[in-house]
XYZ file of C-alpha atoms in Angstrom:
664
model
C 111.020 -203.185 51.170
C 112.261 -203.224 47.369
C 110.949 -200.830 44.688
C 111.120 -201.496 41.169
C 109.890 -199.034 38.464
C 108.654 -200.001 35.016
C 111.141 -198.865 32.387
C 108.677 -196.646 30.134
C 106.485 -195.272 32.607
C 105.401 -191.907 32.496
C 104.795 -189.578 29.676
C 104.443 -191.041 26.387
C 106.100 -189.273 23.488
C 102.671 -187.930 21.964
C 101.282 -186.344 25.556
C 104.794 -185.081 26.025
C 104.893 -182.935 22.884
C 101.237 -181.655 23.466
C 102.050 -180.416 26.938
C 105.305 -179.126 25.805
C 103.991 -177.128 23.000
C 101.760 -175.162 25.572
C 104.177 -174.243 27.584
C 106.341 -173.130 24.568
C 103.722 -170.810 23.848
C 103.796 -169.513 27.391
C 107.864 -169.140 26.855
C 107.031 -167.017 23.624
C 104.690 -164.673 25.401
C 101.873 -166.296 24.026
C 98.471 -166.598 25.513
C 97.022 -170.563 24.975
C 93.773 -172.577 25.423
C 93.198 -176.101 25.045
C 90.380 -178.074 23.327
C 89.494 -179.809 26.353
C 92.130 -180.687 28.879
C 95.886 -180.951 27.525
C 96.312 -184.489 29.636
C 94.575 -186.501 31.529
C 96.690 -185.417 35.108
C 95.418 -183.184 37.517
C 98.789 -181.909 38.238
C 99.582 -181.156 35.088
C 96.316 -179.314 33.901
C 96.472 -177.097 37.305
C 99.894 -176.030 36.469
C 98.953 -174.790 33.356
C 95.990 -173.362 34.759
C 97.692 -171.407 37.459
C 99.975 -170.038 34.241
C 96.811 -168.491 32.452
C 95.939 -171.755 30.385
C 92.401 -172.388 29.801
C 90.725 -175.339 28.730
C 87.775 -174.613 26.290
C 84.890 -177.094 25.113
C 85.091 -175.856 21.052
C 86.986 -173.302 19.071
C 84.161 -171.018 19.295
C 85.371 -170.765 22.777
C 88.785 -169.820 22.076
C 89.034 -166.297 23.798
C 90.234 -163.845 20.828
C 94.236 -163.108 21.152
C 94.455 -166.851 22.415
C 96.452 -169.831 20.312
C 94.122 -172.762 20.289
C 95.991 -176.302 21.111
C 94.593 -179.627 19.810
C 95.865 -181.951 22.230
C 97.425 -185.344 21.117
C 93.868 -187.011 21.202
C 92.853 -185.586 18.003
C 89.670 -184.026 16.951
C 86.621 -184.884 14.143
C 87.027 -183.548 10.725
C 83.810 -180.943 11.374
C 86.374 -179.610 14.406
C 89.409 -178.942 12.130
C 86.759 -177.351 9.518
C 85.399 -175.180 12.459
C 88.794 -173.923 13.089
C 89.851 -172.862 9.992
C 86.493 -171.425 8.915
C 86.832 -169.166 12.296
C 90.398 -168.381 11.649
C 91.585 -169.298 15.072
C 94.823 -169.539 15.451
C 96.014 -172.796 15.905
C 98.633 -175.365 17.309
C 97.936 -179.145 16.045
C 99.763 -181.986 17.977
C 97.650 -184.661 17.335
C 99.524 -188.033 17.890
C 101.122 -189.250 14.987
C 99.351 -192.584 15.608
C 96.338 -191.172 16.032
C 96.606 -189.447 12.757
C 97.417 -192.733 11.075
C 93.585 -193.950 12.217
C 92.024 -190.774 11.220
C 93.344 -191.867 7.740
C 92.057 -195.735 8.088
C 88.669 -194.523 9.297
C 88.590 -191.901 5.748
C 89.926 -194.559 3.574
C 87.544 -197.404 4.750
C 84.589 -195.383 3.915
C 86.084 -194.376 0.426
C 86.842 -198.252 0.143
C 83.199 -199.180 1.069
C 84.234 -200.901 4.353
C 82.389 -200.603 7.730
C 84.923 -199.419 10.161
C 85.086 -201.012 13.390
C 86.995 -199.535 15.859
C 87.809 -201.019 19.431
C 87.511 -198.375 22.202
C 85.501 -196.241 24.484
C 82.528 -194.628 22.606
C 83.267 -191.488 25.109
C 86.866 -191.211 24.942
C 87.661 -188.039 23.116
C 90.402 -189.797 21.222
C 87.271 -192.119 19.886
C 84.853 -189.294 19.114
C 87.673 -187.664 17.093
C 88.321 -190.748 14.892
C 84.982 -191.526 14.193
C 84.348 -188.094 13.376
C 86.740 -188.904 10.294
C 84.859 -191.670 9.024
C 83.617 -191.358 5.555
C 81.169 -194.418 5.506
C 79.460 -196.683 8.315
C 81.213 -197.209 11.944
C 80.883 -198.926 15.161
C 82.399 -198.808 18.057
C 82.992 -202.109 20.673
C 84.524 -201.718 24.089
C 85.834 -205.164 23.850
C 85.070 -209.065 23.055
C 81.615 -208.871 25.160
C 80.099 -206.165 23.242
C 81.632 -207.498 19.964
C 79.654 -211.084 20.746
C 76.414 -209.135 21.010
C 77.296 -207.184 17.863
C 77.773 -209.959 15.804
C 74.699 -211.604 16.874
C 72.428 -208.639 15.796
C 74.727 -207.908 12.692
C 74.789 -211.340 11.153
C 75.446 -209.520 7.917
C 78.858 -208.135 8.835
C 80.140 -211.832 8.626
C 80.126 -210.912 4.903
C 80.442 -207.182 4.626
C 83.946 -206.156 4.126
C 85.190 -204.389 7.067
C 88.310 -202.546 8.232
C 89.208 -203.039 11.870
C 91.250 -200.875 14.423
C 91.842 -200.077 17.648
C 92.120 -196.842 19.721
C 95.824 -196.530 20.733
C 95.635 -197.053 24.350
C 93.262 -200.366 24.063
C 93.984 -203.238 25.963
C 96.374 -205.460 24.134
C 95.329 -208.414 25.641
C 91.503 -207.940 24.637
C 92.779 -206.724 21.376
C 93.899 -210.133 20.686
C 90.460 -211.912 21.973
C 88.417 -209.488 19.613
C 90.812 -210.384 16.380
C 90.408 -214.367 17.597
C 86.809 -213.929 17.265
C 86.497 -211.548 14.038
C 89.025 -214.263 12.262
C 86.534 -216.987 12.653
C 83.524 -215.222 11.820
C 84.288 -212.136 8.841
C 85.396 -213.865 5.650
C 86.207 -210.060 4.253
C 88.023 -207.842 6.982
C 91.335 -206.338 7.200
C 92.951 -205.586 10.696
C 95.239 -202.811 11.266
C 97.302 -202.946 14.547
C 96.928 -199.292 15.781
C 97.627 -199.586 19.344
C 100.751 -197.270 20.305
C 103.810 -199.174 20.398
C 104.540 -197.219 24.091
C 100.944 -198.362 25.131
C 101.488 -201.897 24.301
C 105.155 -202.046 25.567
C 103.772 -200.399 28.656
C 101.399 -202.573 29.487
C 103.343 -205.704 28.951
C 105.749 -204.163 31.318
C 103.198 -203.366 33.936
C 101.943 -207.403 33.571
C 105.377 -208.654 33.970
C 106.292 -206.344 37.052
C 102.895 -207.153 38.891
C 103.660 -211.029 38.455
C 106.659 -210.497 40.919
C 105.663 -207.931 43.167
C 103.413 -208.122 46.172
C 102.103 -204.748 45.821
C 101.842 -202.534 42.439
C 101.258 -198.557 42.109
C 99.741 -196.997 39.212
C 100.589 -193.145 38.830
C 97.955 -191.408 36.611
C 95.127 -189.396 36.666
C 91.638 -191.067 37.139
C 90.201 -189.892 34.284
C 92.775 -191.818 32.062
C 92.025 -194.379 29.888
C 95.536 -196.001 29.405
C 96.109 -195.129 33.170
C 92.914 -197.227 34.134
C 94.054 -200.051 31.941
C 97.407 -200.273 33.351
C 95.593 -200.644 36.869
C 93.291 -203.567 35.744
C 96.028 -205.472 34.293
C 98.363 -205.156 37.138
C 95.093 -205.955 39.445
C 94.593 -209.229 37.938
C 98.061 -210.570 39.553
C 98.681 -208.640 42.705
C 96.809 -205.862 44.914
C 97.175 -202.742 42.796
C 96.637 -198.791 44.149
C 95.961 -196.020 41.622
C 97.260 -192.831 42.899
C 97.107 -189.169 41.773
C 99.503 -187.916 44.166
C 102.529 -188.774 46.288
C 100.232 -188.142 49.476
C 97.885 -190.772 48.347
C 100.268 -193.687 49.142
C 99.576 -196.380 51.842
C 102.200 -197.327 54.328
C 103.164 -200.688 52.908
C 104.622 -203.553 55.510
C 108.271 -203.990 55.549
C 110.030 -206.794 53.291
C 107.697 -206.194 50.758
C 108.238 -205.817 46.708
C 106.490 -202.845 45.541
C 106.414 -202.234 41.720
C 105.462 -198.592 40.049
C 104.246 -197.838 36.748
C 102.325 -194.629 35.674
C 100.359 -193.841 32.806
C 100.995 -192.131 29.608
C 99.918 -188.528 31.074
C 102.071 -188.504 34.206
C 105.188 -186.464 34.154
C 108.459 -187.821 35.496
C 108.276 -185.178 38.312
C 105.127 -186.952 40.161
C 107.127 -190.164 39.698
C 109.993 -188.800 41.103
C 107.895 -187.324 43.812
C 106.195 -190.735 44.277
C 109.941 -192.476 45.185
C 110.955 -189.682 47.656
C 107.835 -190.059 49.733
C 107.967 -193.897 49.849
C 111.579 -193.555 50.854
C 110.381 -191.104 53.851
C 107.312 -193.115 54.704
C 109.172 -196.476 54.807
C 112.684 -194.665 56.420
C 114.659 -196.291 54.204
C 117.074 -193.248 52.742
C 119.865 -196.038 51.360
C 117.675 -198.015 49.630
C 116.020 -194.853 48.132
C 119.339 -193.156 46.833
C 119.971 -196.653 45.113
C 116.658 -197.114 43.525
C 116.613 -193.349 42.197
C 119.671 -193.549 40.941
C 118.931 -196.765 38.909
C 115.095 -195.800 38.155
C 115.727 -192.307 36.970
C 119.368 -192.684 35.832
C 120.202 -189.040 35.955
C 121.559 -187.771 32.491
C 124.301 -185.377 32.175
C 124.549 -183.055 29.314
C 127.069 -184.139 26.781
C 126.568 -187.850 27.333
C 125.863 -190.100 24.482
C 122.554 -192.544 24.471
C 121.397 -195.186 22.250
C 117.869 -194.261 21.132
C 115.198 -196.318 18.941
C 112.363 -193.358 17.006
C 108.965 -194.287 18.453
C 107.413 -190.566 16.889
C 108.245 -188.503 13.823
C 106.644 -184.753 13.488
C 106.838 -182.140 11.177
C 109.174 -180.252 14.028
C 110.733 -183.333 16.315
C 111.289 -186.811 16.568
C 110.409 -188.750 19.360
C 112.947 -191.212 20.840
C 113.119 -193.842 23.260
C 116.344 -193.853 25.254
C 115.416 -196.689 27.938
C 115.215 -193.945 30.619
C 112.188 -192.462 32.334
C 112.727 -189.009 30.482
C 110.929 -188.779 26.911
C 113.566 -188.191 24.576
C 113.063 -185.728 21.760
C 115.024 -184.092 18.950
C 114.658 -181.398 17.390
C 114.357 -180.662 13.415
C 117.410 -178.670 13.570
C 119.303 -181.156 15.365
C 118.753 -183.745 13.191
C 121.054 -182.632 10.246
C 122.802 -179.820 8.984
C 121.235 -179.381 5.956
C 118.046 -177.314 6.921
C 116.074 -177.889 4.070
C 114.993 -181.334 4.822
C 111.948 -182.953 6.739
C 112.118 -185.159 9.575
C 110.608 -188.018 7.794
C 113.027 -187.656 4.876
C 115.821 -188.653 7.675
C 114.557 -191.144 10.266
C 112.074 -193.312 9.934
C 109.761 -195.140 12.965
C 111.925 -197.987 14.670
C 115.231 -196.368 13.574
C 118.364 -196.831 15.798
C 120.769 -193.979 16.208
C 123.426 -192.942 18.446
C 122.410 -189.502 19.820
C 124.094 -186.657 22.024
C 122.145 -185.313 25.199
C 121.762 -181.550 24.947
C 119.810 -180.373 27.772
C 117.479 -182.318 30.327
C 114.359 -181.322 32.302
C 113.811 -183.070 35.447
C 110.789 -180.981 36.223
C 108.901 -182.077 32.847
C 111.034 -185.357 32.477
C 112.193 -184.419 28.838
C 115.709 -184.934 27.067
C 116.797 -182.476 24.253
C 118.932 -184.905 22.126
C 121.050 -183.956 18.836
C 121.654 -186.293 16.032
C 123.812 -183.958 13.973
C 126.221 -183.647 16.386
C 127.257 -187.189 16.870
C 127.555 -187.527 13.215
C 129.607 -184.458 12.951
C 131.788 -185.906 15.039
C 132.214 -189.026 13.436
C 132.405 -186.997 10.310
C 135.652 -185.185 11.272
C 137.602 -188.343 11.021
C 136.502 -188.721 7.079
C 137.144 -184.682 6.470
C 140.761 -185.443 8.023
C 141.498 -188.353 6.126
C 140.025 -186.839 2.881
C 142.792 -183.466 3.416
C 145.460 -185.687 3.742
C 144.873 -187.941 0.383
C 143.421 -185.443 -1.502
C 140.464 -187.485 -1.937
C 137.421 -185.964 -4.181
C 134.569 -185.781 -2.163
C 130.577 -185.293 -2.991
C 128.460 -182.995 -1.482
C 125.304 -180.716 -1.449
C 125.238 -177.220 -1.280
C 122.746 -175.983 1.264
C 123.561 -172.020 1.819
C 125.277 -169.072 -0.089
C 126.754 -166.832 2.803
C 128.779 -164.084 3.055
C 132.185 -164.784 0.485
C 131.139 -168.213 -0.360
C 129.014 -171.462 0.192
C 128.146 -174.011 2.247
C 128.521 -177.634 1.436
C 127.058 -180.512 3.246
C 128.986 -183.677 3.653
C 127.310 -186.336 5.542
C 127.079 -184.334 8.585
C 129.951 -181.977 8.147
C 129.204 -178.425 7.127
C 132.283 -177.534 4.763
C 132.921 -173.837 3.804
C 134.026 -173.294 0.309
C 135.068 -169.301 -0.295
C 133.925 -167.872 -3.602
C 137.441 -167.849 -4.904
C 137.279 -171.679 -4.851
C 133.344 -172.284 -5.730
C 133.564 -171.972 -9.327
C 135.483 -172.370 -12.669
C 136.325 -168.833 -12.997
C 135.860 -165.937 -10.939
C 132.226 -163.626 -11.117
C 130.215 -166.143 -11.199
C 126.697 -166.376 -9.508
C 127.122 -168.356 -6.548
C 123.113 -168.587 -6.132
C 123.040 -171.077 -9.295
C 125.020 -173.764 -6.744
C 122.047 -173.615 -4.588
C 120.735 -177.287 -4.187
C 123.379 -178.922 -6.241
C 125.273 -181.640 -5.562
C 129.053 -180.816 -6.151
C 132.872 -182.188 -6.460
C 135.199 -180.654 -4.181
C 138.807 -181.180 -2.227
C 139.032 -180.179 1.619
C 142.096 -177.763 1.825
C 141.941 -176.773 5.269
C 140.920 -178.498 8.613
C 140.846 -176.594 11.931
C 139.095 -179.106 14.330
C 139.837 -176.669 17.426
C 137.884 -173.832 15.491
C 135.548 -176.533 14.041
C 136.348 -175.364 10.717
C 136.570 -177.109 7.271
C 137.584 -175.568 4.098
C 137.164 -177.011 0.788
C 137.624 -176.021 -2.803
C 135.514 -176.593 -5.584
C 137.548 -175.067 -8.280
C 140.639 -176.778 -8.254
C 138.393 -180.133 -8.991
C 136.716 -178.518 -11.889
C 139.953 -177.294 -13.787
C 141.287 -180.484 -13.436
C 138.112 -182.079 -14.791
C 138.006 -179.417 -17.325
C 141.482 -180.521 -18.510
C 141.073 -184.153 -18.415
C 138.275 -183.130 -20.842
C 140.033 -180.919 -22.995
C 142.636 -183.483 -23.723
C 140.219 -186.241 -24.093
C 138.067 -183.798 -26.452
C 141.440 -182.695 -28.586
C 142.236 -186.642 -29.776
C 138.710 -187.124 -30.983
C 137.787 -183.706 -32.666
C 137.690 -183.756 -36.229
C 135.972 -181.030 -38.867
C 132.688 -181.447 -39.863
C 131.959 -183.243 -36.427
C 128.672 -182.324 -34.625
C 128.149 -181.306 -31.380
C 125.274 -180.577 -28.812
C 126.463 -177.375 -26.758
C 125.034 -174.737 -24.464
C 125.897 -171.152 -25.062
C 128.470 -169.507 -22.612
C 128.579 -165.822 -23.740
C 127.835 -163.594 -26.431
C 130.358 -160.853 -27.810
C 129.143 -158.254 -30.773
C 131.246 -160.922 -33.416
C 129.958 -164.084 -32.144
C 128.856 -166.542 -29.653
C 130.781 -169.101 -27.672
C 129.640 -172.752 -27.124
C 130.670 -174.999 -24.602
C 130.930 -178.129 -25.880
C 131.762 -179.987 -22.721
C 134.949 -178.864 -21.170
C 135.895 -176.890 -24.239
C 134.979 -173.613 -26.102
C 134.090 -173.120 -29.742
C 132.904 -169.969 -31.295
C 130.021 -169.518 -33.657
C 130.583 -166.255 -35.860
C 127.669 -163.682 -36.246
C 128.022 -164.677 -40.294
C 127.515 -168.283 -39.110
C 124.560 -167.739 -37.238
C 121.834 -166.931 -39.609
C 121.243 -166.932 -43.082
C 119.868 -163.754 -42.518
C 121.567 -160.206 -41.407
C 121.539 -159.795 -37.677
C 123.240 -157.102 -35.872
C 123.665 -159.082 -32.712
C 124.113 -162.543 -31.885
C 121.170 -162.347 -29.373
C 118.963 -161.782 -32.084
C 119.144 -165.743 -32.661
C 120.745 -167.465 -29.607
C 120.768 -166.654 -25.695
C 123.244 -167.414 -22.873
C 121.937 -171.169 -21.567
C 120.369 -171.768 -24.711
C 120.982 -175.578 -26.022
C 122.613 -175.382 -29.614
C 123.381 -177.937 -32.461
C 126.661 -177.080 -34.016
C 129.369 -178.239 -36.253
C 133.186 -178.171 -36.586
C 133.834 -175.806 -39.463
C 137.739 -175.211 -38.655
C 140.002 -176.056 -36.330
C 143.078 -174.256 -35.135
C 145.315 -176.587 -32.558
C 148.058 -174.811 -32.253
C 145.908 -171.831 -30.169
C 143.130 -174.273 -29.077
C 140.555 -172.502 -30.988
C 137.557 -173.973 -32.549
C 135.021 -172.634 -35.233
C 131.753 -173.611 -35.383
C 128.865 -173.667 -37.698
C 125.163 -173.168 -36.853
C 123.529 -172.246 -39.838
C 122.592 -175.575 -42.099
C 123.355 -175.476 -45.882
C 120.011 -176.622 -46.501
C 118.692 -173.790 -44.966
C 120.561 -171.835 -47.604
C 118.096 -169.234 -48.943
C 120.144 -169.111 -52.657
C 119.641 -173.109 -52.784
C 115.830 -172.362 -52.166
C 115.940 -169.057 -54.737
C 117.598 -171.204 -57.694
C 115.519 -174.204 -56.664
C 111.855 -172.159 -56.743
C 112.283 -168.628 -58.208
C 114.165 -168.676 -61.494
C 114.249 -165.588 -63.479
C 111.142 -164.235 -64.934
C 109.182 -165.776 -61.492
C 106.495 -163.135 -60.447
C 106.016 -162.461 -56.848
C 105.484 -160.565 -53.861
C 107.918 -158.436 -52.232
C 108.170 -155.982 -49.619
C 110.075 -152.991 -49.448
C 112.792 -152.946 -46.777
C 115.204 -150.011 -47.956
C 115.567 -146.879 -50.130
C 118.894 -145.700 -51.913
C 118.882 -142.658 -54.384
C 119.653 -145.320 -57.337
C 116.320 -147.688 -56.581
C 114.775 -149.306 -53.714
C 115.674 -152.944 -52.179
C 112.565 -155.406 -51.553
C 112.738 -158.985 -49.390
C 112.014 -161.732 -51.974
C 112.128 -164.751 -49.579
C 113.554 -164.424 -45.897
C 117.503 -163.830 -46.585
C 117.704 -162.303 -50.063
C 116.620 -159.073 -51.004
C 116.619 -157.358 -54.727
C 117.158 -154.189 -55.950
C 114.487 -152.629 -57.826
C 116.031 -149.982 -60.147
C 114.833 -146.448 -60.317
C 114.114 -147.146 -63.947
C 112.458 -150.085 -63.047
C 110.242 -148.931 -60.532
C 107.431 -147.068 -63.006
C 106.691 -147.022 -66.681
C 107.555 -143.227 -66.756
C 110.469 -141.047 -65.471
C 110.848 -140.868 -61.960
C 112.788 -138.185 -60.109
C 113.590 -140.790 -57.108
C 112.202 -143.925 -55.956
C 110.386 -141.919 -52.854
C 107.748 -140.227 -55.301
C 106.331 -143.901 -55.854
C 107.538 -146.332 -52.757
C 107.957 -146.173 -49.555
C 109.384 -148.733 -47.025
C 106.804 -151.509 -45.712
C 105.062 -151.371 -49.090
C 104.400 -154.862 -50.723
C 104.467 -154.831 -54.688
C 104.255 -157.055 -57.331
C 107.796 -157.628 -59.022
C 109.209 -159.642 -61.591
C 112.880 -161.288 -61.114
C 114.763 -160.112 -64.249
C 118.299 -161.314 -63.091
C 120.305 -163.461 -60.351
C 123.812 -163.602 -60.050
C 124.388 -166.480 -57.812
C 128.061 -165.584 -57.483
C 127.951 -162.224 -56.182
C 124.491 -162.905 -54.264
C 122.309 -160.179 -56.487
C 118.932 -160.051 -57.626
C 117.544 -157.532 -60.131
C 113.698 -157.004 -59.469
C 111.374 -154.789 -61.989
C 107.908 -153.443 -61.556
C 108.322 -151.658 -64.644
C 108.707 -154.863 -66.801
C 104.870 -155.821 -65.381
C 103.574 -152.979 -65.829
C 104.622 -152.871 -69.617
C 103.443 -156.555 -69.990
C 99.899 -155.666 -68.640
C 99.800 -152.720 -71.438
C 100.919 -154.571 -74.414
C 98.132 -157.075 -73.041
C 95.786 -154.373 -73.187
C 96.852 -153.068 -76.105
C 96.452 -156.572 -78.041
C 93.403 -157.272 -77.073
C 92.341 -153.870 -78.716
C 93.540 -154.582 -81.764
C 91.580 -157.908 -81.785
C 88.164 -156.359 -81.311
C 85.835 -157.321 -83.678
C 85.159 -155.284 -87.117
C 81.745 -154.658 -86.746
C 81.945 -152.997 -83.631
C 80.340 -149.968 -83.661
C 82.642 -146.921 -82.431
C 80.853 -143.819 -81.167
C 82.199 -140.492 -81.186
C 81.288 -136.858 -80.316
C 83.691 -134.927 -83.264
C 82.190 -133.856 -86.304
C 83.992 -134.674 -89.674
C 86.283 -131.706 -90.754
C 84.409 -131.365 -94.065
C 80.926 -130.913 -92.881
C 80.063 -127.242 -91.486
C 78.189 -126.684 -88.600
C 74.495 -125.312 -88.580
């Protein structure tokens, strides 16, 4: 007797992920319950039940303290909302392929299309999908029901429709349905939603059944995809559907037996069936050869080639051409902890992987991509050290004593003394940035590579300085960044070379400290006021001549101008008042009032708003003289003049008696 096992028999990545999620919760000491059976396999559900895992019918059935697991079939939108409303702790392991159909169902309604889904209306996956429909939807089991539907609904031929299928739908039946629809419907869009693993499994089962005398399909009798495998195989040869090894019939000698298994069948049951067949048929030698060929025991540290068949937020599922289901944890994809799996790989990507751990009981292999990449990266790092090549990488961690730079898959340590252009700079500012660096040390035995950012920065700075001094001229304008502040000015990075703005050049107004005008990190427009090439010093100007308040004073405030001013200072000989921003004038004590005063404070105080007249301006010495008294005297003179010009016939009344008339 010859036995051949289908290449993709057993767990699909969706079911594998769901089952592993439950076992992981148990390993973490948590209580778990599943929304319906986690898999259509009595052995799997029985083992979980013995470990205390409950199967509930609704979110409300989850006992307090239990974590609810949404299986790979997915659930309707209203169930998701109920979970949120009840605040039930939840782990959602809906198959990514099913999630895609949820989105298509929702978008079909939003676009005004009728959603036509091929599948079993009673299957939990189909109920979950239709629960995400936002418009009219229809469910058909196959071509026969489709013909009846089109007869009863002739309007469908002209309506916009979106067509999809349950992930485990019969691939051949799907093609039959498409053939009918494409002839009848003029406004339809079709989506290939049958899971790739399902399609491949069905194709292999068909090919195997065509060349075998008997077929054994292993899986739960309630499993939709297992039932379809049985139906496919039964078209070509006698087929048996079994759940356990003890259900195997005794096959006559000399037959060729094919074995396949549904997506919910773990590798351990497939292996048990193979062992039993060998014992029943007393063919130990063939069994050993068969087992070695079909299961291909994988050893840790072995390299394999895989194809990405699924992506989730926490891991990537890979087909490595073996019975075991391969998965790559997110932390084994890349050395960069900040990236997401979907940023690194996409469905269909092929890659070399390293086996980290195998689990024959569950039929899984844990794989690593980053370790294979790191092995390849050592040669590049070694060559870069020898040649002095400048590399580019991303700072992914700030650690004690330095930073970690990721170059490809290689983690390069850069000490704090080599991380910045000068000591004392904040290393956190480098986090997430792209940096250029050199490799200064490689130790393969310790798996350690050390780099230097500073050496590159200094070379770049030196080159920039040389080029800068070749072209710089007085009066040249620059846009720079304020690098540091001192009491006497601000230092500005002009692009590899620093210049200084003296405090007197920051503003036309008086400032006590540069921070009143600029801050570290500000972008400023400056111009070169002076150059000291011998000592490498650059004096910068910041305030603009056109903003000079004395220019405005000369243009808009000539001598004789009357304006409002604010008292800003007091002295024994007078008060200073601000005329315009940047210019204060002196009101001498003799010009504060129209009578003698002992001190300015008798009339004025700081903050007073006063009306003044500009009596004198000395532009060379930057002095302005102001007077309140001049305005008061002008007002009095105007009043006297008005009184003198009063009409002659105006009667003036007086209470005083003439001096030459006696009193009565």
